[in-house]
Amino acid sequence: MASRADHTRLSGRRLTVKRRQRTHERGAAIISALLVVSLAAILVAGILWRQQVQVRRIENQRLLAQAQWVARGALDWTRLILRAEADTSPTFTYLGGVWAVPIARTRLSDFLGKIGEAQAGQGEDTYISGSIEDAQGKFNLRNLVSVPAPGALQVSIAQVLAFQRLLQSLGYDGQLARRVALQVRAGLQGSATRFQSPMNGIGGGQTQQLGGIVGGNNFTDNPGLQEGNDQSSMAALQMTSVDSLLDVPGFTPEMVARLRPFVTVLPTQTAVNMNTAPAEVVAAIVPGMSLSSAQAFVSRRETVFFRNSADIELALRGAGAPQATDAASSQVPIDVTTSYFFVHGLVQHRRAEVDRTTLVYRDPLTHATRVVRVSDQP
């Protein structure tokens, strides 16, 4: 009887152990299944997230491409305005023209509706704004270096002195003008533009001088610096924008931002349009003219614009500008018309945004326009 009881207890213990083992195995299987399901869910979520990001990226690229096409269409419309403006007033460019009227933030569908576009409703989520700026109303740094003969590069004394006066009027060291001139010349050494003929199409091929004084030799190969130091601290990179001044020792981002409304870099030498130049630029290019006299000159210009160089000379005399007395102090070329314009445009299409500045050239004879360069703001 005892042996049977022991056998029964032993069998019961074995059954209990087996049940516990089965229970542990079931628990481990459940945990393994949960881990597998969790891992699968994480992988699927990651795949779905990456797919969603990719879809979003493709959609953003599509919206950006559409915004860029809208910006391109707006630029073509702007070029049409510039050409029509030149057809009506080919001999002068002034701030009272249609081109100078900025466009406030406007829905694209409003423009399309005015011209009777059948799909005007598609522009409900697109907004455009912008303005046109006279590039020749600023001081062109390209004028610091002249090309008196193909392949020859000489620094213009008159232009350096004018830029020096502009820097001093803004509170900066005027000696930086010489460094900039050397930087421009160093950058042009390897450029095809060094073979351009001097002053093509500016003022009818004649350099306009204040008071009828015709300058003599206004160019030099050594503007106050040793030739041995000509390119010692300057990279031989051609200037393409005002930001290129950061390559010149002595300039800071704050200085470049301050100079931006008054200075530009154009592909060729240009005359300053006295119908659009600010007072600081006028005071810089006219020797001996104070800033207050230049401001009076600009104030007079708001009521009566200039149609030719004779009007400019008369207005300068009325504003108290002194007469030029020698060749070295002769003013830089001036004019009343413009060939280069900056077109600033902002297109907002849903989440996409295109902030673009385009330099447009308008031929003074045919009035045809072409795009010189395009830069997008980040």
GROMACS .gro file of C-alpha atoms in nm:
model
  378
    1MET     CA    1   0.000   0.000   0.000
    2ALA     CA    2   0.283   0.236   0.080
    3SER     CA    3   0.451   0.177  -0.251
    4ARG     CA    4   0.128   0.252  -0.435
    5ALA     CA    5   0.083   0.578  -0.246
    6ASP     CA    6   0.440   0.677  -0.323
    7HIS     CA    7   0.388   0.595  -0.685
    8THR     CA    8   0.069   0.801  -0.692
    9ARG     CA    9   0.242   1.100  -0.531
   10LEU     CA   10   0.531   1.072  -0.772
   11SER     CA   11   0.294   1.058  -1.067
   12GLY     CA   12   0.112   1.364  -0.938
   13ARG     CA   13   0.434   1.552  -0.899
   14ARG     CA   14   0.533   1.464  -1.254
   15LEU     CA   15   0.196   1.583  -1.383
   16THR     CA   16   0.237   1.908  -1.191
   17VAL     CA   17   0.585   1.963  -1.332
   18LYS     CA   18   0.461   1.893  -1.683
   19ARG     CA   19   0.173   2.134  -1.638
   20ARG     CA   20   0.411   2.402  -1.514
   21GLN     CA   21   0.642   2.340  -1.808
   22ARG     CA   22   0.351   2.369  -2.046
   23THR     CA   23   0.243   2.689  -1.877
   24HIS     CA   24   0.594   2.837  -1.908
   25GLU     CA   25   0.614   2.729  -2.269
   26ARG     CA   26   0.278   2.891  -2.342
   27GLY     CA   27   0.395   3.215  -2.171
   28ALA     CA   28   0.719   3.216  -2.366
   29ALA     CA   29   0.531   3.155  -2.691
   30ILE     CA   30   0.292   3.441  -2.616
   31ILE     CA   31   0.580   3.675  -2.534
   32SER     CA   32   0.763   3.570  -2.851
   33ALA     CA   33   0.450   3.628  -3.054
   34LEU     CA   34   0.402   3.971  -2.898
   35LEU     CA   35   0.764   4.059  -2.973
   36VAL     CA   36   0.727   3.945  -3.332
   37VAL     CA   37   0.404   4.141  -3.372
   38SER     CA   38   0.562   4.452  -3.213
   39LEU     CA   39   0.868   4.426  -3.435
   40ALA     CA   40   0.651   4.378  -3.742
   41ALA     CA   41   0.440   4.678  -3.642
   42ILE     CA   42   0.752   4.891  -3.597
   43LEU     CA   43   0.887   4.784  -3.935
   44VAL     CA   44   0.554   4.848  -4.106
   45ALA     CA   45   0.522   5.187  -3.934
   46GLY     CA   46   0.875   5.277  -4.047
   47ILE     CA   47   0.798   5.171  -4.403
   48LEU     CA   48   0.475   5.370  -4.402
   49TRP     CA   49   0.652   5.671  -4.255
   50ARG     CA   50   0.925   5.661  -4.516
   51GLN     CA   51   0.664   5.621  -4.785
   52GLN     CA   52   0.472   5.918  -4.646
   53VAL     CA   53   0.791   6.126  -4.634
   54GLN     CA   54   0.873   6.028  -4.991
   55VAL     CA   55   0.522   6.116  -5.106
   56ARG     CA   56   0.548   6.448  -4.921
   57ARG     CA   57   0.886   6.515  -5.078
   58ILE     CA   58   0.755   6.443  -5.427
   59GLU     CA   59   0.456   6.666  -5.361
   60ASN     CA   60   0.683   6.948  -5.239
   61GLN     CA   61   0.897   6.910  -5.550
   62ARG     CA   62   0.586   6.930  -5.764
   63LEU     CA   63   0.465   7.242  -5.581
   64LEU     CA   64   0.809   7.399  -5.612
   65ALA     CA   65   0.821   7.325  -5.984
   66GLN     CA   66   0.478   7.482  -6.026
   67ALA     CA   67   0.588   7.789  -5.829
   68GLN     CA   68   0.899   7.819  -6.045
   69TRP     CA   69   0.689   7.807  -6.361
   70VAL     CA   70   0.465   8.079  -6.219
   71ALA     CA   71   0.777   8.286  -6.143
   72ARG     CA   72   0.897   8.228  -6.496
   73GLY     CA   73   0.563   8.345  -6.636
   74ALA     CA   74   0.571   8.653  -6.414
   75LEU     CA   75   0.923   8.731  -6.540
   76ASP     CA   76   0.807   8.709  -6.902
   77TRP     CA   77   0.524   8.946  -6.817
   78THR     CA   78   0.775   9.185  -6.655
   79ARG     CA   79   0.998   9.176  -6.962
   80LEU     CA   80   0.695   9.266  -7.171
   81ILE     CA   81   0.637   9.568  -6.947
   82LEU     CA   82   0.998   9.680  -6.986
   83ARG     CA   83   0.981   9.648  -7.362
   84ALA     CA   84   0.650   9.835  -7.385
   85GLU     CA   85   0.790  10.109  -7.161
   86ALA     CA   86   1.090  10.151  -7.391
   87ASP     CA   87   0.863  10.168  -7.696
   88THR     CA   88   0.673  10.462  -7.547
   89SER     CA   89   0.974  10.650  -7.400
   90PRO     CA   90   1.291  10.518  -7.565
   91THR     CA   91   1.522  10.805  -7.472
   92PHE     CA   92   1.476  10.818  -7.094
   93THR     CA   93   1.392  10.598  -6.797
   94TYR     CA   94   1.244  10.757  -6.486
   95LEU     CA   95   1.070  10.652  -6.167
   96GLY     CA   96   0.730  10.766  -6.291
   97GLY     CA   97   0.711  10.484  -6.545
   98VAL     CA   98   0.483  10.183  -6.520
   99TRP     CA   99   0.783   9.958  -6.457
  100ALA     CA  100   0.852  10.133  -6.124
  101VAL     CA  101   0.510  10.047  -5.974
  102PRO     CA  102   0.554   9.753  -5.732
  103ILE     CA  103   0.305   9.467  -5.714
  104ALA     CA  104   0.165   9.396  -5.369
  105ARG     CA  105   0.086   9.042  -5.259
  106THR     CA  106  -0.192   8.945  -5.497
  107ARG     CA  107  -0.373   8.621  -5.568
  108LEU     CA  108  -0.280   8.473  -5.905
  109SER     CA  109  -0.643   8.401  -5.988
  110ASP     CA  110  -0.712   8.776  -5.981
  111PHE     CA  111  -0.462   8.827  -6.264
  112LEU     CA  112  -0.592   8.531  -6.462
  113GLY     CA  113  -0.951   8.645  -6.418
  114LYS     CA  114  -0.875   8.989  -6.558
  115ILE     CA  115  -0.742   8.843  -6.881
  116GLY     CA  116  -1.034   8.602  -6.915
  117GLU     CA  117  -0.845   8.283  -6.836
  118ALA     CA  118  -1.089   7.991  -6.819
  119GLN     CA  119  -0.887   7.812  -6.549
  120ALA     CA  120  -0.841   8.117  -6.329
  121GLY     CA  121  -0.977   7.930  -6.028
  122GLN     CA  122  -0.668   7.711  -6.018
  123GLY     CA  123  -0.467   8.007  -5.890
  124GLU     CA  124  -0.661   8.045  -5.567
  125ASP     CA  125  -0.371   7.912  -5.358
  126THR     CA  126  -0.099   8.104  -5.541
  127TYR     CA  127   0.017   8.456  -5.454
  128ILE     CA  128   0.267   8.676  -5.637
  129SER     CA  129   0.441   9.000  -5.544
  130GLY     CA  130   0.745   9.187  -5.667
  131SER     CA  131   0.907   9.498  -5.806
  132ILE     CA  132   1.147   9.620  -6.072
  133GLU     CA  133   1.462   9.806  -5.971
  134ASP     CA  134   1.683  10.018  -6.192
  135ALA     CA  135   2.025   9.856  -6.169
  136GLN     CA  136   2.192  10.159  -6.326
  137GLY     CA  137   2.066  10.381  -6.048
  138LYS     CA  138   2.345  10.234  -5.835
  139PHE     CA  139   2.722  10.263  -5.850
  140ASN     CA  140   2.851   9.986  -6.077
  141LEU     CA  141   3.172   9.833  -5.940
  142ARG     CA  142   3.253   9.706  -6.288
  143ASN     CA  143   3.323  10.069  -6.383
  144LEU     CA  144   3.630  10.070  -6.157
  145VAL     CA  145   3.825   9.895  -6.431
  146SER     CA  146   3.825  10.011  -6.792
  147VAL     CA  147   3.930   9.833  -7.111
  148PRO     CA  148   4.095  10.104  -7.323
  149ALA     CA  149   4.220   9.836  -7.565
  150PRO     CA  150   4.124   9.469  -7.611
  151GLY     CA  151   4.288   9.268  -7.335
  152ALA     CA  152   4.416   9.576  -7.148
  153LEU     CA  153   4.279   9.642  -6.801
  154GLN     CA  154   4.329   9.978  -6.633
  155VAL     CA  155   4.188  10.119  -6.312
  156SER     CA  156   3.978  10.435  -6.358
  157ILE     CA  157   4.090  10.713  -6.126
  158ALA     CA  158   3.759  10.898  -6.152
  159GLN     CA  159   3.559  10.587  -6.066
  160VAL     CA  160   3.783  10.501  -5.770
  161LEU     CA  161   3.748  10.854  -5.634
  162ALA     CA  162   3.370  10.837  -5.675
  163PHE     CA  163   3.350  10.504  -5.491
  164GLN     CA  164   3.581  10.644  -5.226
  165ARG     CA  165   3.343  10.937  -5.169
  166LEU     CA  166   3.050  10.695  -5.145
  167LEU     CA  167   3.228  10.487  -4.881
  168GLN     CA  168   3.320  10.797  -4.681
  169SER     CA  169   2.964  10.929  -4.693
  170LEU     CA  170   2.848  10.603  -4.535
  171GLY     CA  171   3.114  10.623  -4.263
  172TYR     CA  172   3.364  10.371  -4.402
  173ASP     CA  173   3.731  10.390  -4.492
  174GLY     CA  174   3.767  10.539  -4.839
  175GLN     CA  175   4.093  10.348  -4.898
  176LEU     CA  176   3.885  10.033  -4.945
  177ALA     CA  177   3.791  10.165  -5.290
  178ARG     CA  178   4.141  10.092  -5.418
  179ARG     CA  179   4.130   9.739  -5.284
  180VAL     CA  180   3.801   9.679  -5.458
  181ALA     CA  181   3.941   9.815  -5.784
  182LEU     CA  182   4.235   9.575  -5.765
  183GLN     CA  183   3.997   9.289  -5.685
  184VAL     CA  184   3.783   9.372  -5.989
  185ARG     CA  185   4.090   9.390  -6.213
  186ALA     CA  186   4.228   9.063  -6.074
  187GLY     CA  187   3.898   8.889  -6.139
  188LEU     CA  188   3.880   9.019  -6.495
  189GLN     CA  189   4.227   8.892  -6.583
  190GLY     CA  190   4.091   8.550  -6.675
  191SER     CA  191   3.756   8.670  -6.808
  192ALA     CA  192   3.655   8.709  -7.170
  193THR     CA  193   3.503   9.049  -7.085
  194ARG     CA  194   3.853   9.199  -7.084
  195PHE     CA  195   3.827   9.204  -7.464
  196GLN     CA  196   3.515   9.422  -7.466
  197SER     CA  197   3.542   9.761  -7.628
  198PRO     CA  198   3.524  10.048  -7.379
  199MET     CA  199   3.187  10.203  -7.293
  200ASN     CA  200   2.982  10.044  -7.570
  201GLY     CA  201   2.653  10.221  -7.612
  202ILE     CA  202   2.693  10.454  -7.315
  203GLY     CA  203   2.583  10.809  -7.381
  204GLY     CA  204   2.614  10.765  -7.757
  205GLY     CA  205   2.981  10.673  -7.731
  206GLN     CA  206   3.072  11.006  -7.564
  207THR     CA  207   3.168  11.040  -7.201
  208GLN     CA  208   2.945  11.308  -7.051
  209GLN     CA  209   3.130  11.559  -6.837
  210LEU     CA  210   2.995  11.815  -6.593
  211GLY     CA  211   3.030  12.171  -6.721
  212GLY     CA  212   3.163  12.068  -7.060
  213ILE     CA  213   3.504  11.969  -6.924
  214VAL     CA  214   3.653  11.681  -7.124
  215GLY     CA  215   3.883  11.464  -6.916
  216GLY     CA  216   4.228  11.353  -7.023
  217ASN     CA  217   4.404  11.042  -6.898
  218ASN     CA  218   4.180  10.916  -6.620
  219PHE     CA  219   4.325  10.565  -6.602
  220THR     CA  220   4.618  10.408  -6.425
  221ASP     CA  221   4.782  10.070  -6.386
  222ASN     CA  222   4.877  10.135  -6.024
  223PRO     CA  223   4.605  10.311  -5.817
  224GLY     CA  224   4.819  10.405  -5.518
  225LEU     CA  225   4.932  10.050  -5.433
  226GLN     CA  226   5.251   9.867  -5.517
  227GLU     CA  227   5.225   9.635  -5.814
  228GLY     CA  228   5.397   9.366  -5.612
  229ASN     CA  229   5.101   9.366  -5.376
  230ASP     CA  230   4.848   9.380  -5.658
  231GLN     CA  231   4.702   9.036  -5.603
  232SER     CA  232   4.878   8.921  -5.288
  233SER     CA  233   4.571   8.906  -5.064
  234MET     CA  234   4.293   8.879  -5.322
  235ALA     CA  235   4.147   8.574  -5.488
  236ALA     CA  236   4.129   8.598  -5.864
  237LEU     CA  237   3.750   8.551  -5.872
  238GLN     CA  238   3.536   8.768  -6.093
  239MET     CA  239   3.283   8.978  -5.906
  240THR     CA  240   2.926   8.884  -5.988
  241SER     CA  241   2.730   9.049  -5.705
  242VAL     CA  242   2.766   9.284  -5.411
  243ASP     CA  243   2.831   8.982  -5.189
  244SER     CA  244   3.162   8.942  -5.371
  245LEU     CA  245   3.288   9.235  -5.163
  246LEU     CA  246   3.329   8.986  -4.880
  247ASP     CA  247   3.632   8.852  -5.070
  248VAL     CA  248   3.802   9.190  -5.026
  249PRO     CA  249   3.989   9.236  -4.696
  250GLY     CA  250   3.824   9.500  -4.481
  251PHE     CA  251   3.460   9.433  -4.573
  252THR     CA  252   3.212   9.273  -4.334
  253PRO     CA  253   2.859   9.139  -4.389
  254GLU     CA  254   2.722   9.447  -4.212
  255MET     CA  255   2.907   9.677  -4.452
  256VAL     CA  256   2.787   9.480  -4.754
  257ALA     CA  257   2.427   9.505  -4.630
  258ARG     CA  258   2.469   9.881  -4.586
  259LEU     CA  259   2.619   9.921  -4.935
  260ARG     CA  260   2.362   9.703  -5.112
  261PRO     CA  261   2.110   9.987  -5.186
  262PHE     CA  262   2.383  10.197  -5.347
  263VAL     CA  263   2.625   9.951  -5.512
  264THR     CA  264   2.587   9.679  -5.772
  265VAL     CA  265   2.795   9.465  -6.007
  266LEU     CA  266   2.689   9.451  -6.371
  267PRO     CA  267   2.845   9.251  -6.655
  268THR     CA  268   2.962   9.561  -6.844
  269GLN     CA  269   3.051   9.922  -6.778
  270THR     CA  270   2.744  10.140  -6.749
  271ALA     CA  271   2.648  10.500  -6.694
  272VAL     CA  272   2.454  10.612  -6.387
  273ASN     CA  273   2.092  10.699  -6.455
  274MET     CA  274   2.041  11.033  -6.285
  275ASN     CA  275   1.665  10.987  -6.302
  276THR     CA  276   1.677  10.698  -6.055
  277ALA     CA  277   2.004  10.728  -5.859
  278PRO     CA  278   1.968  10.794  -5.484
  279ALA     CA  279   2.117  11.104  -5.326
  280GLU     CA  280   2.420  10.915  -5.187
  281VAL     CA  281   2.519  10.796  -5.534
  282VAL     CA  282   2.462  11.139  -5.689
  283ALA     CA  283   2.684  11.303  -5.427
  284ALA     CA  284   2.953  11.041  -5.491
  285ILE     CA  285   2.972  11.069  -5.869
  286VAL     CA  286   2.961  11.453  -5.879
  287PRO     CA  287   3.289  11.589  -5.734
  288GLY     CA  288   3.243  11.849  -5.463
  289MET     CA  289   2.869  11.795  -5.428
  290SER     CA  290   2.744  11.761  -5.072
  291LEU     CA  291   2.484  11.512  -4.961
  292SER     CA  292   2.237  11.791  -4.879
  293SER     CA  293   2.274  11.932  -5.232
  294ALA     CA  294   2.223  11.585  -5.374
  295GLN     CA  295   1.908  11.546  -5.168
  296ALA     CA  296   1.780  11.875  -5.308
  297PHE     CA  297   1.862  11.747  -5.655
  298VAL     CA  298   1.662  11.427  -5.591
  299SER     CA  299   1.370  11.625  -5.449
  300ARG     CA  300   1.355  11.835  -5.764
  301ARG     CA  301   1.367  11.519  -5.971
  302GLU     CA  302   1.045  11.396  -5.812
  303THR     CA  303   0.847  11.665  -5.994
  304VAL     CA  304   1.046  11.703  -6.316
  305PHE     CA  305   1.243  11.413  -6.461
  306PHE     CA  306   1.538  11.455  -6.696
  307ARG     CA  307   1.509  11.393  -7.068
  308ASN     CA  308   1.873  11.452  -7.165
  309SER     CA  309   2.214  11.543  -7.026
  310ALA     CA  310   2.142  11.914  -7.060
  311ASP     CA  311   1.854  11.881  -6.812
  312ILE     CA  312   2.086  11.700  -6.572
  313GLU     CA  313   2.354  11.969  -6.595
  314LEU     CA  314   2.099  12.244  -6.538
  315ALA     CA  315   1.953  12.066  -6.236
  316LEU     CA  316   2.299  12.003  -6.089
  317ARG     CA  317   2.383  12.370  -6.119
  318GLY     CA  318   2.053  12.459  -5.958
  319ALA     CA  319   2.133  12.224  -5.670
  320GLY     CA  320   2.468  12.394  -5.613
  321ALA     CA  321   2.703  12.141  -5.771
  322PRO     CA  322   3.047  12.297  -5.832
  323GLN     CA  323   3.210  12.293  -6.174
  324ALA     CA  324   3.476  12.034  -6.250
  325THR     CA  325   3.815  12.206  -6.273
  326ASP     CA  326   4.057  11.938  -6.386
  327ALA     CA  327   4.065  11.607  -6.567
  328ALA     CA  328   4.118  11.395  -6.256
  329SER     CA  329   3.804  11.533  -6.093
  330SER     CA  330   3.573  11.479  -6.391
  331GLN     CA  331   3.258  11.292  -6.307
  332VAL     CA  332   3.174  10.935  -6.404
  333PRO     CA  333   2.952  10.882  -6.710
  334ILE     CA  334   2.589  10.974  -6.652
  335ASP     CA  335   2.276  10.914  -6.857
  336VAL     CA  336   1.897  10.934  -6.845
  337THR     CA  337   1.814  10.586  -6.970
  338THR     CA  338   1.870  10.233  -6.842
  339SER     CA  339   1.956   9.898  -6.997
  340TYR     CA  340   1.990   9.680  -6.683
  341PHE     CA  341   1.706   9.609  -6.440
  342PHE     CA  342   1.671   9.390  -6.133
  343VAL     CA  343   1.338   9.206  -6.121
  344HIS     CA  344   1.245   9.097  -5.768
  345GLY     CA  345   0.966   8.842  -5.748
  346LEU     CA  346   0.810   8.634  -5.472
  347VAL     CA  347   0.576   8.344  -5.557
  348GLN     CA  348   0.392   8.156  -5.281
  349HIS     CA  349   0.220   7.840  -5.399
  350ARG     CA  350   0.073   7.651  -5.106
  351ARG     CA  351   0.378   7.530  -4.909
  352ALA     CA  352   0.628   7.622  -5.182
  353GLU     CA  353   0.791   7.963  -5.201
  354VAL     CA  354   1.021   8.107  -5.467
  355ASP     CA  355   1.202   8.432  -5.385
  356ARG     CA  356   1.390   8.521  -5.704
  357THR     CA  357   1.598   8.813  -5.828
  358THR     CA  358   1.667   8.833  -6.200
  359LEU     CA  359   1.899   9.067  -6.385
  360VAL     CA  360   1.739   9.166  -6.717
  361TYR     CA  361   1.911   9.348  -7.001
  362ARG     CA  362   1.709   9.569  -7.236
  363ASP     CA  363   1.867   9.652  -7.569
  364PRO     CA  364   1.867  10.031  -7.619
  365LEU     CA  365   1.807   9.998  -7.995
  366THR     CA  366   1.568   9.706  -8.044
  367HIS     CA  367   1.421   9.718  -7.690
  368ALA     CA  368   1.441   9.340  -7.680
  369THR     CA  369   1.507   9.194  -7.336
  370ARG     CA  370   1.709   8.895  -7.222
  371VAL     CA  371   1.786   8.734  -6.890
  372VAL     CA  372   2.144   8.784  -6.775
  373ARG     CA  373   2.143   8.590  -6.447
  374VAL     CA  374   1.898   8.449  -6.195
  375SER     CA  375   1.950   8.406  -5.822
  376ASP     CA  376   1.710   8.243  -5.578
  377GLN     CA  377   1.705   8.338  -5.213
  378PRO     CA  378   1.719   8.040  -4.972
   0.00000   0.00000   0.00000
